[in-house]
Amino acid sequence: MSLDRFQRLAIVGATGAVGREALRILHERGVSSSRIVALASGRSDGARLPYADRSIMVAPTTASAIESCDAALFCADADTARALAPGAARAGVLVVDNSSAFRLDPSVPLVIPEVNPHTLDASTPPRLVANPNCSTVILLTAIEPIRRAFGVSSIIVSTYQAVSGAGLAAIDELRAQTRAALEGAPLPPLIFPESCAFNLFPHESPVEPDTGMNAEERKVVAEARRILNDPGLSITPTCVRVPVERAHSQSITLELDAPATAEQVRALLRAAPGVEFLEPPDRPPTPLRAAGRDPVLVGRVRIDPDSGGRRLSLWVCADQLRKGAALNAVQILEALGTPPGCALRATRAGDAVISSPPFSGAIPAHHDHARA
């Protein structure tokens, strides 16, 4: 599977953390700079972004610029996506959106290629596809082989989220606060509600007064239920921001429908698409090991000895800018660009794998349901 079908590929939000990562991944996949249209806000007009051994000029984000392309990766905010993505899709552009704008819109597929590729296997393929939240992508990629084999009735997950999930300015804030704290002159927080240096705190998204869940936790619940087509699935997330620049971590505990042994789970993880199972106890998944890499790192498989083989815990780390965002979006685009006679099935980490049957290329009607 390749991106050869797309002669002009727009990156909307190219100057942000996810947009820059998307450019790196496209270069790794051999996409020529002449095929890339880098778009951002007007204040970045004329800036140049590195690409391979040259640079790409950034242009303002406009409907006409996007609609001049065959495909578009939206790496901007939800407002930009709501304003421009539906029109681009109606104009025939294949759109993959990284924002939250369309994730719960029933007319827009929400896709992790290793988990629900069948949502793209249709006689009338979608022109607009939503990329899930990074924490959802990491969680479901890690547990999918276990869920398919044994079933899952409950998920308890605590996330330890790197500051880069809040953008490039958040990395600058962590570095500046760390230097200042070491010099004995702490800086006040600007991006986050609390200092991120030498500290951790609940995710900064708004808290729902009725449930006590913050918006990040609510996204994990709603998106996982939708992707797994299991509206009654019990999911208890706790999302925490930690002083790490890049790569999210998760502590996951599953209640299984059928009993499993630790060795059975390890065997599944060794063969799982999108996963790298780290077995040695002295080499566990860590953010440093995950940063800049494609696979979701999984380790520390433990079966609760008092659960009859039905309670399983894992430790997971993954680069949220790659598999949690840009890489997952590129994999979706590769699936949408699959030539007739082929269709997507589960993928290896960073790769695409082809089977059958075809997309038709028809453009279905789209309904723009605005979401915060």
Short mmCIF file of C-alpha atoms in Angstrom, two decimals:
data_model
loop_
_atom_site.label_atom_id
_atom_site.label_comp_id
_atom_site.label_asym_id
_atom_site.label_seq_id
_atom_site.Cartn_x
_atom_site.Cartn_y
_atom_site.Cartn_z
CA MET A 1 0.00 0.00 0.00
CA SER A 2 1.39 3.41 -0.89
CA LEU A 3 0.59 7.06 -1.31
CA ASP A 4 1.42 7.03 -5.04
CA ARG A 5 -2.18 7.78 -5.98
CA PHE A 6 -1.92 11.25 -4.46
CA GLN A 7 -0.09 13.70 -6.69
CA ARG A 8 -0.83 16.67 -4.41
CA LEU A 9 -1.09 16.14 -0.67
CA ALA A 10 -2.02 18.99 1.68
CA ILE A 11 -0.82 19.15 5.29
CA VAL A 12 -3.14 21.56 7.08
CA GLY A 13 -1.41 22.82 10.23
CA ALA A 14 2.01 21.89 8.89
CA THR A 15 3.93 24.07 11.36
CA GLY A 16 2.49 22.39 14.49
CA ALA A 17 3.86 19.37 16.33
CA VAL A 18 1.62 16.85 14.54
CA GLY A 19 2.00 18.55 11.16
CA ARG A 20 5.79 18.46 11.38
CA GLU A 21 5.66 14.79 12.36
CA ALA A 22 3.39 14.06 9.39
CA LEU A 23 5.99 15.64 7.11
CA ARG A 24 8.70 13.39 8.58
CA ILE A 25 6.57 10.31 8.00
CA LEU A 26 5.76 11.28 4.42
CA HIS A 27 9.47 11.74 3.75
CA GLU A 28 10.16 8.31 5.26
CA ARG A 29 7.59 6.89 2.87
CA GLY A 30 9.32 8.42 -0.13
CA VAL A 31 6.85 11.20 -0.95
CA SER A 32 8.58 13.88 -3.01
CA SER A 33 8.56 17.44 -1.69
CA SER A 34 7.03 18.52 -5.01
CA ARG A 35 3.84 16.69 -4.05
CA ILE A 36 3.49 18.32 -0.62
CA VAL A 37 1.37 21.44 -0.03
CA ALA A 38 2.21 22.77 3.44
CA LEU A 39 -0.53 25.00 4.85
CA ALA A 40 -0.77 26.94 8.12
CA SER A 41 -2.18 30.15 9.54
CA GLY A 42 -1.44 33.45 7.87
CA ARG A 43 1.29 34.33 10.36
CA SER A 44 3.37 31.44 8.98
CA ASP A 45 2.92 32.50 5.35
CA GLY A 46 6.25 32.26 3.56
CA ALA A 47 7.99 30.30 6.32
CA ARG A 48 9.99 27.28 5.25
CA LEU A 49 9.89 23.82 6.82
CA PRO A 50 12.68 21.25 6.46
CA TYR A 51 11.87 18.29 4.24
CA ALA A 52 14.57 15.75 3.39
CA ASP A 53 17.56 17.72 2.11
CA ARG A 54 15.52 20.76 1.13
CA SER A 55 12.66 22.87 2.49
CA ILE A 56 9.00 23.46 1.73
CA MET A 57 7.39 26.89 1.72
CA VAL A 58 4.30 27.33 3.90
CA ALA A 59 1.20 28.89 2.36
CA PRO A 60 -1.96 30.22 4.03
CA THR A 61 -4.74 27.74 4.73
CA THR A 62 -7.59 28.36 2.29
CA ALA A 63 -10.36 26.24 0.86
CA SER A 64 -9.00 26.66 -2.66
CA ALA A 65 -5.51 25.53 -1.63
CA ILE A 66 -6.89 22.38 -0.01
CA GLU A 67 -9.31 21.63 -2.83
CA SER A 68 -6.46 21.80 -5.38
CA CYS A 69 -5.09 18.60 -3.79
CA ASP A 70 -6.03 14.93 -4.04
CA ALA A 71 -5.81 14.38 -0.29
CA ALA A 72 -5.42 16.37 2.90
CA LEU A 73 -4.13 15.56 6.37
CA PHE A 74 -5.72 17.99 8.81
CA CYS A 75 -3.32 18.54 11.71
CA ALA A 76 -4.97 21.74 12.92
CA ASP A 77 -7.60 22.53 15.55
CA ALA A 78 -11.24 21.49 15.53
CA ASP A 79 -12.51 24.91 14.40
CA THR A 80 -10.31 24.78 11.30
CA ALA A 81 -11.45 21.25 10.57
CA ARG A 82 -15.14 22.08 10.94
CA ALA A 83 -14.74 25.11 8.67
CA LEU A 84 -12.79 23.44 5.86
CA ALA A 85 -12.79 19.63 5.97
CA PRO A 86 -16.42 18.94 4.91
CA GLY A 87 -16.17 21.24 1.91
CA ALA A 88 -12.90 19.65 0.83
CA ALA A 89 -14.46 16.19 1.11
CA ARG A 90 -17.47 17.25 -0.95
CA ALA A 91 -15.04 18.63 -3.57
CA GLY A 92 -13.49 15.17 -3.89
CA VAL A 93 -10.47 15.51 -1.61
CA LEU A 94 -9.70 12.51 0.61
CA VAL A 95 -9.54 14.03 4.10
CA VAL A 96 -8.14 12.56 7.32
CA ASP A 97 -8.74 14.83 10.32
CA ASN A 98 -6.65 14.67 13.50
CA SER A 99 -8.86 16.99 15.54
CA SER A 100 -11.86 16.15 17.74
CA ALA A 101 -14.32 17.78 15.32
CA PHE A 102 -15.82 14.64 13.75
CA ARG A 103 -14.82 11.78 16.05
CA LEU A 104 -18.34 11.14 17.33
CA ASP A 105 -20.16 12.04 14.11
CA PRO A 106 -21.89 8.80 13.06
CA SER A 107 -21.43 9.64 9.38
CA VAL A 108 -17.63 9.87 9.74
CA PRO A 109 -15.57 6.70 10.34
CA LEU A 110 -13.30 6.78 13.40
CA VAL A 111 -10.41 4.48 12.52
CA ILE A 112 -7.37 2.72 13.97
CA PRO A 113 -6.06 0.48 11.16
CA GLU A 114 -4.95 -2.27 13.57
CA VAL A 115 -8.36 -2.33 15.26
CA ASN A 116 -11.26 -1.52 12.92
CA PRO A 117 -9.97 -1.45 9.32
CA HIS A 118 -13.30 -2.94 8.18
CA THR A 119 -14.89 0.51 8.55
CA LEU A 120 -12.94 1.54 5.43
CA ASP A 121 -13.80 -1.62 3.48
CA ALA A 122 -16.95 -0.39 1.75
CA SER A 123 -18.29 -0.13 -1.77
CA THR A 124 -18.53 3.64 -1.26
CA PRO A 125 -15.44 4.69 0.68
CA PRO A 126 -15.58 7.75 2.92
CA ARG A 127 -14.05 11.02 1.80
CA LEU A 128 -13.69 12.19 5.40
CA VAL A 129 -12.22 10.03 8.18
CA ALA A 130 -11.53 10.98 11.79
CA ASN A 131 -8.33 10.10 13.61
CA PRO A 132 -8.97 9.18 17.28
CA ASN A 133 -7.47 10.87 20.30
CA CYS A 134 -3.87 9.82 20.90
CA SER A 135 -4.65 8.08 24.22
CA THR A 136 -7.44 6.09 22.56
CA VAL A 137 -5.16 5.00 19.71
CA ILE A 138 -2.43 3.80 22.07
CA LEU A 139 -4.84 2.00 24.40
CA LEU A 140 -6.80 0.13 21.74
CA THR A 141 -3.78 -0.79 19.62
CA ALA A 142 -2.22 -2.39 22.70
CA ILE A 143 -5.25 -4.37 23.86
CA GLU A 144 -6.84 -5.35 20.53
CA PRO A 145 -5.13 -8.75 20.16
CA ILE A 146 -6.17 -9.61 23.72
CA ARG A 147 -9.73 -8.40 23.19
CA ARG A 148 -10.13 -10.49 20.04
CA ALA A 149 -8.85 -13.63 21.73
CA PHE A 150 -10.48 -13.44 25.16
CA GLY A 151 -13.02 -10.61 25.12
CA VAL A 152 -12.88 -7.58 27.42
CA SER A 153 -15.68 -6.47 29.74
CA SER A 154 -13.88 -3.71 31.63
CA ILE A 155 -10.91 -1.38 31.10
CA ILE A 156 -9.19 0.63 33.81
CA VAL A 157 -6.51 2.88 32.34
CA SER A 158 -4.30 5.58 33.83
CA THR A 159 -2.48 7.70 31.26
CA TYR A 160 0.79 9.57 31.83
CA GLN A 161 0.80 12.11 29.04
CA ALA A 162 3.80 13.99 27.67
CA VAL A 163 3.63 17.77 27.42
CA SER A 164 4.10 17.72 23.63
CA GLY A 165 0.50 16.56 23.42
CA ALA A 166 -0.33 20.21 24.11
CA GLY A 167 1.88 21.47 21.26
CA LEU A 168 5.35 22.83 20.65
CA ALA A 169 4.88 25.73 23.09
CA ALA A 170 4.32 23.22 25.90
CA ILE A 171 7.75 21.68 25.27
CA ASP A 172 9.30 25.14 25.49
CA GLU A 173 7.47 25.73 28.77
CA LEU A 174 8.71 22.48 30.30
CA ARG A 175 12.30 23.24 29.31
CA ALA A 176 12.15 26.82 30.57
CA GLN A 177 10.51 25.85 33.86
CA THR A 178 13.06 23.06 34.42
CA ARG A 179 16.00 25.42 33.89
CA ALA A 180 14.43 28.07 36.10
CA ALA A 181 13.62 25.62 38.90
CA LEU A 182 17.18 24.29 38.92
CA GLU A 183 18.41 27.88 39.20
CA GLY A 184 16.10 28.53 42.15
CA ALA A 185 13.79 30.94 40.31
CA PRO A 186 10.63 29.00 39.32
CA LEU A 187 8.58 30.39 36.43
CA PRO A 188 4.78 30.63 36.57
CA PRO A 189 2.83 28.34 34.22
CA LEU A 190 1.49 29.79 30.97
CA ILE A 191 0.35 26.79 28.89
CA PHE A 192 -0.79 24.58 31.78
CA PRO A 193 -2.69 25.40 34.98
CA GLU A 194 0.18 24.03 37.06
CA SER A 195 3.95 24.02 36.70
CA CYS A 196 4.96 21.01 34.61
CA ALA A 197 8.61 20.89 35.70
CA PHE A 198 9.22 18.35 38.49
CA ASN A 199 5.47 17.95 38.79
CA LEU A 200 2.43 16.08 37.52
CA PHE A 201 -1.26 16.93 37.61
CA PRO A 202 -4.64 15.79 36.25
CA HIS A 203 -5.09 16.52 32.56
CA GLU A 204 -5.81 20.19 32.04
CA SER A 205 -8.98 19.75 29.94
CA PRO A 206 -12.30 20.99 31.40
CA VAL A 207 -14.00 18.85 34.04
CA GLU A 208 -17.62 17.76 33.63
CA PRO A 209 -19.47 18.78 36.80
CA ASP A 210 -21.92 15.87 36.64
CA THR A 211 -19.36 13.06 36.19
CA GLY A 212 -16.14 14.59 37.51
CA MET A 213 -14.39 13.36 34.36
CA ASN A 214 -12.25 15.74 32.37
CA ALA A 215 -12.66 16.08 28.61
CA GLU A 216 -9.63 13.90 27.85
CA GLU A 217 -11.06 11.06 29.93
CA ARG A 218 -14.47 11.47 28.30
CA LYS A 219 -12.84 11.22 24.85
CA VAL A 220 -11.22 7.91 25.76
CA VAL A 221 -14.55 6.47 26.91
CA ALA A 222 -16.67 7.68 24.00
CA GLU A 223 -14.13 6.96 21.27
CA ALA A 224 -13.20 3.48 22.52
CA ARG A 225 -16.86 2.46 22.74
CA ARG A 226 -17.47 3.72 19.22
CA ILE A 227 -14.39 2.12 17.65
CA LEU A 228 -15.09 -1.24 19.33
CA ASN A 229 -18.83 -0.96 18.62
CA ASP A 230 -19.47 -1.72 22.29
CA PRO A 231 -21.58 1.10 23.82
CA GLY A 232 -21.87 -0.69 27.16
CA LEU A 233 -18.16 -1.33 27.67
CA SER A 234 -17.00 -0.28 31.15
CA ILE A 235 -14.03 2.11 30.84
CA THR A 236 -12.51 3.98 33.79
CA PRO A 237 -9.76 6.39 32.69
CA THR A 238 -7.58 8.73 34.73
CA CYS A 239 -5.54 11.09 32.56
CA VAL A 240 -2.44 12.76 34.01
CA ARG A 241 0.07 15.22 32.57
CA VAL A 242 3.70 14.38 33.40
CA PRO A 243 7.04 16.19 32.90
CA VAL A 244 8.04 14.17 29.83
CA GLU A 245 8.63 15.84 26.47
CA ARG A 246 7.47 13.07 24.18
CA ALA A 247 5.62 9.71 24.30
CA HIS A 248 2.64 8.83 26.47
CA SER A 249 2.54 5.95 28.94
CA GLN A 250 -0.42 3.93 30.21
CA SER A 251 -1.12 1.53 33.04
CA ILE A 252 -3.92 -0.76 31.84
CA THR A 253 -5.98 -3.35 33.70
CA LEU A 254 -8.49 -5.49 31.80
CA GLU A 255 -11.30 -7.74 32.97
CA LEU A 256 -11.47 -10.58 30.45
CA ASP A 257 -14.54 -12.54 29.35
CA ALA A 258 -12.53 -15.77 29.20
CA PRO A 259 -9.56 -16.78 31.36
CA ALA A 260 -6.05 -16.34 29.98
CA THR A 261 -2.52 -17.19 31.02
CA ALA A 262 0.32 -14.71 30.93
CA GLU A 263 2.12 -16.79 28.30
CA GLN A 264 -0.94 -16.83 26.05
CA VAL A 265 -1.10 -13.03 26.25
CA ARG A 266 2.62 -12.66 25.59
CA ALA A 267 2.32 -14.87 22.50
CA LEU A 268 -0.50 -12.69 21.17
CA LEU A 269 1.47 -9.51 21.75
CA ARG A 270 4.57 -10.87 20.04
CA ALA A 271 2.54 -11.35 16.84
CA ALA A 272 0.30 -8.30 17.12
CA PRO A 273 0.26 -5.66 14.38
CA GLY A 274 1.41 -2.23 15.51
CA VAL A 275 2.85 -3.63 18.77
CA GLU A 276 6.37 -4.34 19.98
CA PHE A 277 6.38 -6.62 23.02
CA LEU A 278 9.31 -5.98 25.33
CA GLU A 279 9.91 -9.14 27.31
CA PRO A 280 13.06 -8.68 29.41
CA PRO A 281 12.11 -7.30 32.83
CA ASP A 282 15.21 -5.12 32.74
CA ARG A 283 14.08 -3.46 29.48
CA PRO A 284 10.51 -2.27 30.07
CA PRO A 285 8.60 0.16 27.85
CA THR A 286 9.59 3.75 28.62
CA PRO A 287 8.88 7.08 26.93
CA LEU A 288 12.54 7.33 25.91
CA ARG A 289 12.36 3.94 24.19
CA ALA A 290 9.11 4.86 22.45
CA ALA A 291 9.93 8.41 21.34
CA GLY A 292 10.41 8.77 17.60
CA ARG A 293 9.32 5.20 16.87
CA ASP A 294 6.19 3.74 15.31
CA PRO A 295 5.13 0.75 17.44
CA VAL A 296 3.19 0.74 20.68
CA LEU A 297 5.57 -0.75 23.26
CA VAL A 298 3.91 -3.24 25.62
CA GLY A 299 5.39 -5.03 28.63
CA ARG A 300 4.89 -6.06 32.26
CA VAL A 301 2.13 -8.59 31.50
CA ARG A 302 0.61 -9.71 34.80
CA ILE A 303 -2.37 -11.95 35.56
CA ASP A 304 -3.98 -11.32 38.94
CA PRO A 305 -3.54 -14.65 40.75
CA ASP A 306 -6.88 -14.22 42.55
CA SER A 307 -8.90 -13.56 39.38
CA GLY A 308 -9.03 -17.02 37.83
CA GLY A 309 -7.09 -15.70 34.83
CA ARG A 310 -9.63 -12.98 34.09
CA ARG A 311 -7.81 -9.86 35.32
CA LEU A 312 -4.79 -8.72 33.31
CA SER A 313 -2.47 -5.73 33.70
CA LEU A 314 -0.07 -4.17 31.17
CA TRP A 315 2.37 -1.27 30.95
CA VAL A 316 2.39 0.58 27.63
CA CYS A 317 4.38 3.45 26.07
CA ALA A 318 4.02 4.99 22.61
CA ASP A 319 4.95 8.13 20.74
CA GLN A 320 1.70 10.10 20.72
CA LEU A 321 2.87 12.32 17.86
CA ARG A 322 3.48 9.30 15.62
CA LYS A 323 1.15 6.35 16.25
CA GLY A 324 -1.08 8.50 18.43
CA ALA A 325 -1.60 11.06 15.65
CA ALA A 326 0.43 11.54 12.45
CA LEU A 327 1.31 7.92 11.70
CA ASN A 328 -2.23 6.66 12.29
CA ALA A 329 -3.52 9.39 9.96
CA VAL A 330 -1.02 8.49 7.23
CA GLN A 331 -1.96 4.80 7.54
CA ILE A 332 -5.62 5.75 7.08
CA LEU A 333 -4.73 7.80 4.02
CA GLU A 334 -2.78 4.86 2.61
CA ALA A 335 -5.87 2.70 3.05
CA LEU A 336 -8.05 5.28 1.30
CA GLY A 337 -5.52 5.40 -1.52
CA THR A 338 -5.47 1.64 -2.02
CA PRO A 339 -6.00 0.83 -5.70
CA PRO A 340 -9.08 -1.10 -6.88
CA GLY A 341 -8.85 -4.79 -6.03
CA CYS A 342 -7.28 -4.19 -2.63
CA ALA A 343 -8.47 -3.20 0.81
CA LEU A 344 -7.03 -2.62 4.23
CA ARG A 345 -6.51 -5.17 6.92
CA ALA A 346 -4.57 -4.86 10.17
CA THR A 347 -1.11 -3.36 9.78
CA ARG A 348 2.34 -3.98 11.16
CA ALA A 349 3.89 -1.07 13.01
CA GLY A 350 4.37 1.69 10.50
CA ASP A 351 3.58 -0.52 7.51
CA ALA A 352 0.51 -1.17 5.41
CA VAL A 353 -0.74 -4.61 4.42
CA ILE A 354 -3.11 -5.24 1.52
CA SER A 355 -5.83 -7.81 0.94
CA SER A 356 -9.16 -7.42 -0.92
CA PRO A 357 -11.85 -6.23 -2.14
CA PRO A 358 -12.10 -2.71 -3.70
CA PHE A 359 -13.29 0.80 -3.00
CA SER A 360 -15.45 2.35 -5.71
CA GLY A 361 -14.36 5.97 -5.36
CA ALA A 362 -17.91 7.31 -4.96
CA ILE A 363 -18.44 10.28 -2.67
CA PRO A 364 -21.20 9.70 -0.11
CA ALA A 365 -23.28 12.51 1.30
CA HIS A 366 -21.67 14.17 4.30
CA HIS A 367 -23.34 15.86 7.27
CA ASP A 368 -21.25 18.37 9.19
CA HIS A 369 -22.06 17.92 12.87
CA ALA A 370 -20.04 20.58 14.70
CA ARG A 371 -18.44 19.43 17.94
CA ALA A 372 -16.31 21.11 20.55
#
